[in-house]
Tab-separated table of C-alpha atoms in Angstrom:
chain	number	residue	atom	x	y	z
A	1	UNK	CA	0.000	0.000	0.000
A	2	UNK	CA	2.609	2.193	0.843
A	3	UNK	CA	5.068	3.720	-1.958
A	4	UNK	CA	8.514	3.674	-0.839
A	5	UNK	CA	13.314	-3.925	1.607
A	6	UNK	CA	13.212	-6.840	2.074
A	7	UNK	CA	15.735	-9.899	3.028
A	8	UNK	CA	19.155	-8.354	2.344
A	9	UNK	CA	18.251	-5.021	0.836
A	10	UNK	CA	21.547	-2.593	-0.122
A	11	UNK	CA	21.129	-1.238	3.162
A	12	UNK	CA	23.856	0.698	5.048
A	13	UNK	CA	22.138	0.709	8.250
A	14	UNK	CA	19.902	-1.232	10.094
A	15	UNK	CA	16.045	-1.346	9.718
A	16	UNK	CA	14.037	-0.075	12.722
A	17	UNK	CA	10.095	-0.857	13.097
A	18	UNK	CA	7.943	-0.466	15.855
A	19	UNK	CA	4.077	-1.289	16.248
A	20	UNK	CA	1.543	0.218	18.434
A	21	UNK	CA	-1.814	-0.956	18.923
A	22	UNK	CA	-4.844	0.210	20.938
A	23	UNK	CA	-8.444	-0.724	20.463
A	24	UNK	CA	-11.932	1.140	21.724
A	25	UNK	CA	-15.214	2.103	20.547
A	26	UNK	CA	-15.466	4.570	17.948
A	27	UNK	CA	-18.239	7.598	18.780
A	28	UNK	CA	-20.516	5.518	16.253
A	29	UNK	CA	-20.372	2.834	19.188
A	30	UNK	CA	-18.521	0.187	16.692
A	31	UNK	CA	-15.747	-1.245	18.247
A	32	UNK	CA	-11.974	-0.437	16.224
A	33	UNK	CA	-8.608	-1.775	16.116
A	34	UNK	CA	-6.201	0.930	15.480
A	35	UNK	CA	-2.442	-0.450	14.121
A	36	UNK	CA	0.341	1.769	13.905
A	37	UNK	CA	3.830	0.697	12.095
A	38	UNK	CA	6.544	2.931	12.111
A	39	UNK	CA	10.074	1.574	9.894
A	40	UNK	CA	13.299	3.154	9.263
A	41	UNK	CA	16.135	1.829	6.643
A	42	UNK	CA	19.045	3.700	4.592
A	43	UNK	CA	20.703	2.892	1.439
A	44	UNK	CA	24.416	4.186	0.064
A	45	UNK	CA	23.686	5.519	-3.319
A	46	UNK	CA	26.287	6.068	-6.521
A	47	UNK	CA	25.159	9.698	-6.747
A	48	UNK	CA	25.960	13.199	-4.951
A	49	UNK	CA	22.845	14.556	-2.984
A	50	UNK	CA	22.405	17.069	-6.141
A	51	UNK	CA	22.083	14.238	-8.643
A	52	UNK	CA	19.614	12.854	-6.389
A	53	UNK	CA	16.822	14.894	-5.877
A	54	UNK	CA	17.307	15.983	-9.742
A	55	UNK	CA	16.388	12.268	-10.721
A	56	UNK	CA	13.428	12.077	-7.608
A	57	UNK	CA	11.406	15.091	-9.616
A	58	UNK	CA	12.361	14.421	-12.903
A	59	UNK	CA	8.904	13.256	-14.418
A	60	UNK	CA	10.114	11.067	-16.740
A	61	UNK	CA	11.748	8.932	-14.007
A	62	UNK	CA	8.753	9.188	-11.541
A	63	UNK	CA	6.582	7.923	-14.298
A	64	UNK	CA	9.198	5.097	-14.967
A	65	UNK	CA	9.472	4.352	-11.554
A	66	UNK	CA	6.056	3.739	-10.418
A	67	UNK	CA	4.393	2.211	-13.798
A	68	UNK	CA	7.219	-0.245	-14.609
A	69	UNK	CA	9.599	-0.516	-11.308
A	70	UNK	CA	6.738	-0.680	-8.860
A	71	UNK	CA	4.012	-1.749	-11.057
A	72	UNK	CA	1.161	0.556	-10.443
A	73	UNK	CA	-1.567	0.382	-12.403
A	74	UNK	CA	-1.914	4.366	-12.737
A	75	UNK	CA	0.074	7.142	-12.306
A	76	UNK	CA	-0.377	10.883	-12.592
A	77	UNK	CA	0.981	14.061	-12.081
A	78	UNK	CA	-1.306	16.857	-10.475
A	79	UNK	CA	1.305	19.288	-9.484
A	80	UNK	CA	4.989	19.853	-9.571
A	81	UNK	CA	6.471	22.451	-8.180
A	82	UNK	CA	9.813	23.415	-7.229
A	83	UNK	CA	9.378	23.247	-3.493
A	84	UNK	CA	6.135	20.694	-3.356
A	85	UNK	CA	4.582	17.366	-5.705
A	86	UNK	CA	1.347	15.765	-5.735
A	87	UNK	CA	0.919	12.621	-7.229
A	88	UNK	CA	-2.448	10.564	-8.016
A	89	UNK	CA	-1.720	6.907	-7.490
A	90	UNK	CA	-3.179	3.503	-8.011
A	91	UNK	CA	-0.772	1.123	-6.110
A	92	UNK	CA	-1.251	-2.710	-7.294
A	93	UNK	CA	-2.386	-4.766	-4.145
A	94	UNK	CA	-0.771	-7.745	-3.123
A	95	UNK	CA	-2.402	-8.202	0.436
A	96	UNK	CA	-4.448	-10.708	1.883
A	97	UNK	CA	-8.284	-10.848	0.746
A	98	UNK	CA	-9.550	-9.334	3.704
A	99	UNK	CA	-7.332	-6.449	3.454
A	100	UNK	CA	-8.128	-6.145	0.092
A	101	UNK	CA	-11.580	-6.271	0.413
A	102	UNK	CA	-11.381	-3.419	3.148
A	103	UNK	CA	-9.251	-1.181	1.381
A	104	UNK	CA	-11.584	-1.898	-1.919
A	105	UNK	CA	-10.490	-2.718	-5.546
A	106	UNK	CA	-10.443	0.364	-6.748
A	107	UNK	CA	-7.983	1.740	-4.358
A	108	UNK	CA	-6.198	4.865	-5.050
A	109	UNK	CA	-4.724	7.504	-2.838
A	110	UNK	CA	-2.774	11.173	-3.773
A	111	UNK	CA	0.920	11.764	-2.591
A	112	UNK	CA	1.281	14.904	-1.089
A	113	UNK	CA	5.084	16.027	-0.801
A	114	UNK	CA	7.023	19.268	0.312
A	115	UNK	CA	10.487	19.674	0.099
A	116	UNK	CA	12.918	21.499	2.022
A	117	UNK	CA	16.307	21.358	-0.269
A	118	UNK	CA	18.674	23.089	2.420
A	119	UNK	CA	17.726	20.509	4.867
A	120	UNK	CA	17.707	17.889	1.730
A	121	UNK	CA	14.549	16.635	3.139
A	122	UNK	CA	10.917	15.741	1.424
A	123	UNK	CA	8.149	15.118	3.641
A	124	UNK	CA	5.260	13.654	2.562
A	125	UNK	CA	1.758	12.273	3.317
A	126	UNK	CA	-0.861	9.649	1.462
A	127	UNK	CA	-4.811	11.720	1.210
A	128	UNK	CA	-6.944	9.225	0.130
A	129	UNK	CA	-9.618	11.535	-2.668
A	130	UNK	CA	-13.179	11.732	-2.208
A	131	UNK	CA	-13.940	10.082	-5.863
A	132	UNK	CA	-11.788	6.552	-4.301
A	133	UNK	CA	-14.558	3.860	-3.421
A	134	UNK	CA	-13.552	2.153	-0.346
A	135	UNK	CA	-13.247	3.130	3.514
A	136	UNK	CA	-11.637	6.254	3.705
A	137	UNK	CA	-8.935	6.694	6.352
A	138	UNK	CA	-8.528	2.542	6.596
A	139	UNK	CA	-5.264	2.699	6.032
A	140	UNK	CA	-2.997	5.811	5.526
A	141	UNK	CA	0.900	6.471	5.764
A	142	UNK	CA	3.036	9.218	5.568
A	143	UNK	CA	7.010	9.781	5.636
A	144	UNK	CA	10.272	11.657	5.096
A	145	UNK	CA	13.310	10.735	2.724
A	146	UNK	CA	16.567	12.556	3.713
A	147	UNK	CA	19.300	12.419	1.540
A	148	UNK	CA	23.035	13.600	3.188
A	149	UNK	CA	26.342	13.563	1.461
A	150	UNK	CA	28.677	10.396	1.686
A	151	UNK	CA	31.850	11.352	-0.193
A	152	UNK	CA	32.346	12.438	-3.804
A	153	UNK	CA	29.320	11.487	-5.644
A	154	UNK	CA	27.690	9.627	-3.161
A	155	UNK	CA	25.414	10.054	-1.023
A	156	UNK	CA	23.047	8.159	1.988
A	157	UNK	CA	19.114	7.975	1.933
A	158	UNK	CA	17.044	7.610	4.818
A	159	UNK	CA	13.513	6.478	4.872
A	160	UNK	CA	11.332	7.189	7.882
A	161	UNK	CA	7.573	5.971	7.937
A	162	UNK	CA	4.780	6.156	9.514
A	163	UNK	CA	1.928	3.224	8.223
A	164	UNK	CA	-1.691	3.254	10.086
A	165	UNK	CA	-4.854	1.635	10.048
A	166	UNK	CA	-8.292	1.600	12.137
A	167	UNK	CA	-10.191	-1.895	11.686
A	168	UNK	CA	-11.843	-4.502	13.852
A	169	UNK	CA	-10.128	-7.726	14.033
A	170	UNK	CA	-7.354	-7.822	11.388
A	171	UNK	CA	-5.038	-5.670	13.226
A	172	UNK	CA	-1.676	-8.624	12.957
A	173	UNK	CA	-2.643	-9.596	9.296
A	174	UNK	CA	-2.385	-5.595	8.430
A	175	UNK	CA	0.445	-4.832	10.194
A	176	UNK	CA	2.536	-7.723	8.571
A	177	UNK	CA	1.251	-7.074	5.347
A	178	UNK	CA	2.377	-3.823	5.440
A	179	UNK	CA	5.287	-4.113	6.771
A	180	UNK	CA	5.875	-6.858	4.055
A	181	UNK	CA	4.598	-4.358	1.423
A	182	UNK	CA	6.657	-1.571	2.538
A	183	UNK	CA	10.166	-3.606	2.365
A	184	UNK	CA	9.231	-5.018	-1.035
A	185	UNK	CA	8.439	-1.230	-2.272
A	186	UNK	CA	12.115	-0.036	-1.137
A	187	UNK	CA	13.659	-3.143	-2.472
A	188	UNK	CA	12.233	-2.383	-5.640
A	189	UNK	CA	12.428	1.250	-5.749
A	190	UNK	CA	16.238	1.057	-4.672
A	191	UNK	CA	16.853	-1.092	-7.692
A	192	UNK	CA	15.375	0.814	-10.104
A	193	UNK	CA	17.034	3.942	-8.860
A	194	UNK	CA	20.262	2.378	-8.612
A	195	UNK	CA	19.879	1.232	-12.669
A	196	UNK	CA	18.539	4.548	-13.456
A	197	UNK	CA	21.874	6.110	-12.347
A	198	UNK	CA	23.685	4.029	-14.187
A	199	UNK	CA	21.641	4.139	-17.648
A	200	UNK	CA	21.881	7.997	-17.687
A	201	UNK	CA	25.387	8.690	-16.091
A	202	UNK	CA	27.000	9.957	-19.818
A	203	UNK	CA	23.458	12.440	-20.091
A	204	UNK	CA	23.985	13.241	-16.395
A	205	UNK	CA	28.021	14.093	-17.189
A	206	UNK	CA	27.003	15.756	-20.245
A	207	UNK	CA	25.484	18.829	-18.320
């Protein structure tokens, strides 16, 4: 569900997660299960911090990224901005069939992003749009990616995030599958960043 590894990812530091649960009943008088899952990972890259964040808004890769590296079935731009992005996304699903059927087939959320380039830090948050069928606010996540120099033209990301959902009942099947969706997302997104670098270093050295 969420957009941004696994066994063995290119990690240079060690993967943090932490779960918090509570339950209650909800001012409708429904009882709830609220799961929170909070990770953390890094990755060395082969690219200053520069390079970076000039691939992470560069359209073309976005586009590449999440139609053929993560496999979404839609992607698209609603505003890009020099400070700020929003992105309307259709993730493909690969979660149990009660998840599934709670989050709803149709599922689609927007990526709202600001980012602080002094600080080399984008922040951003999933808003799940009114025209989505399914139960708004079941699941939601939001996140920063910091990016800090590591040398000459290198340089360490660092993923924070912050996955949540309020349900009755499948509280440990969501929280692994996300957490099991999550690492697969990084693995993949890692990859295709790190083959991206590589496929347009003479463009890149050409500037």
């Amino acid at each position: 569900v969420a957009a941004s590894g696994g066994a063995g990812p290119p990690g240079v530091g060690g993967r943090l997660s932490h779960a918090v649960r509570a339950s209650g009943r909800s001012s409708t008088g429904s009882w709830y299960e609220a799961v929170m899952k909070q990770l953390r990972q890094s990755w060395a890259l082969p690219c200053g911090v520069d390079r970076f964040w000039e691939i992470f808004f560069d359209e073309a890769y976005s586009r590449a990224l999440y139609l053929e590296g993560l496999q979404f079935k839609g992607y698209r731009v609603i505003s890009l901005e020099e400070t700020s992005r929003k992105l309307h996304l259709s993730p493909k699903l690969n979660v149990p069939g009660p998840i599934a059927k709670l989050i709803g087939d149709s599922f689609a959320y927007e990526q709202h992003g600001s980012f602080d380039r002094a600080a080399g830090l984008f922040t951003w948050r999933m808003v799940q749009p009114g025209d989505v069928k399914g139960k708004p606010g079941a699941v939601t996540s939001s996140g920063t990616i910091r990016v800090t120099a590591d040398g000459a033209d290198r340089c360490t990301r660092t993923d924070e995030v912050t996955v949540s959902a309020s349900v009755f009942g499948l509280a440990g099947m969501i929280e692994s599958a996300m957490e099991k969706e999550l690492k697969s997302s990084w693995d993949s997104e890692i990859a295709f960043f790190k083959r991206w670098v590589a496929e347009h270093r003479e463009s890149s050295l050409a500037r």
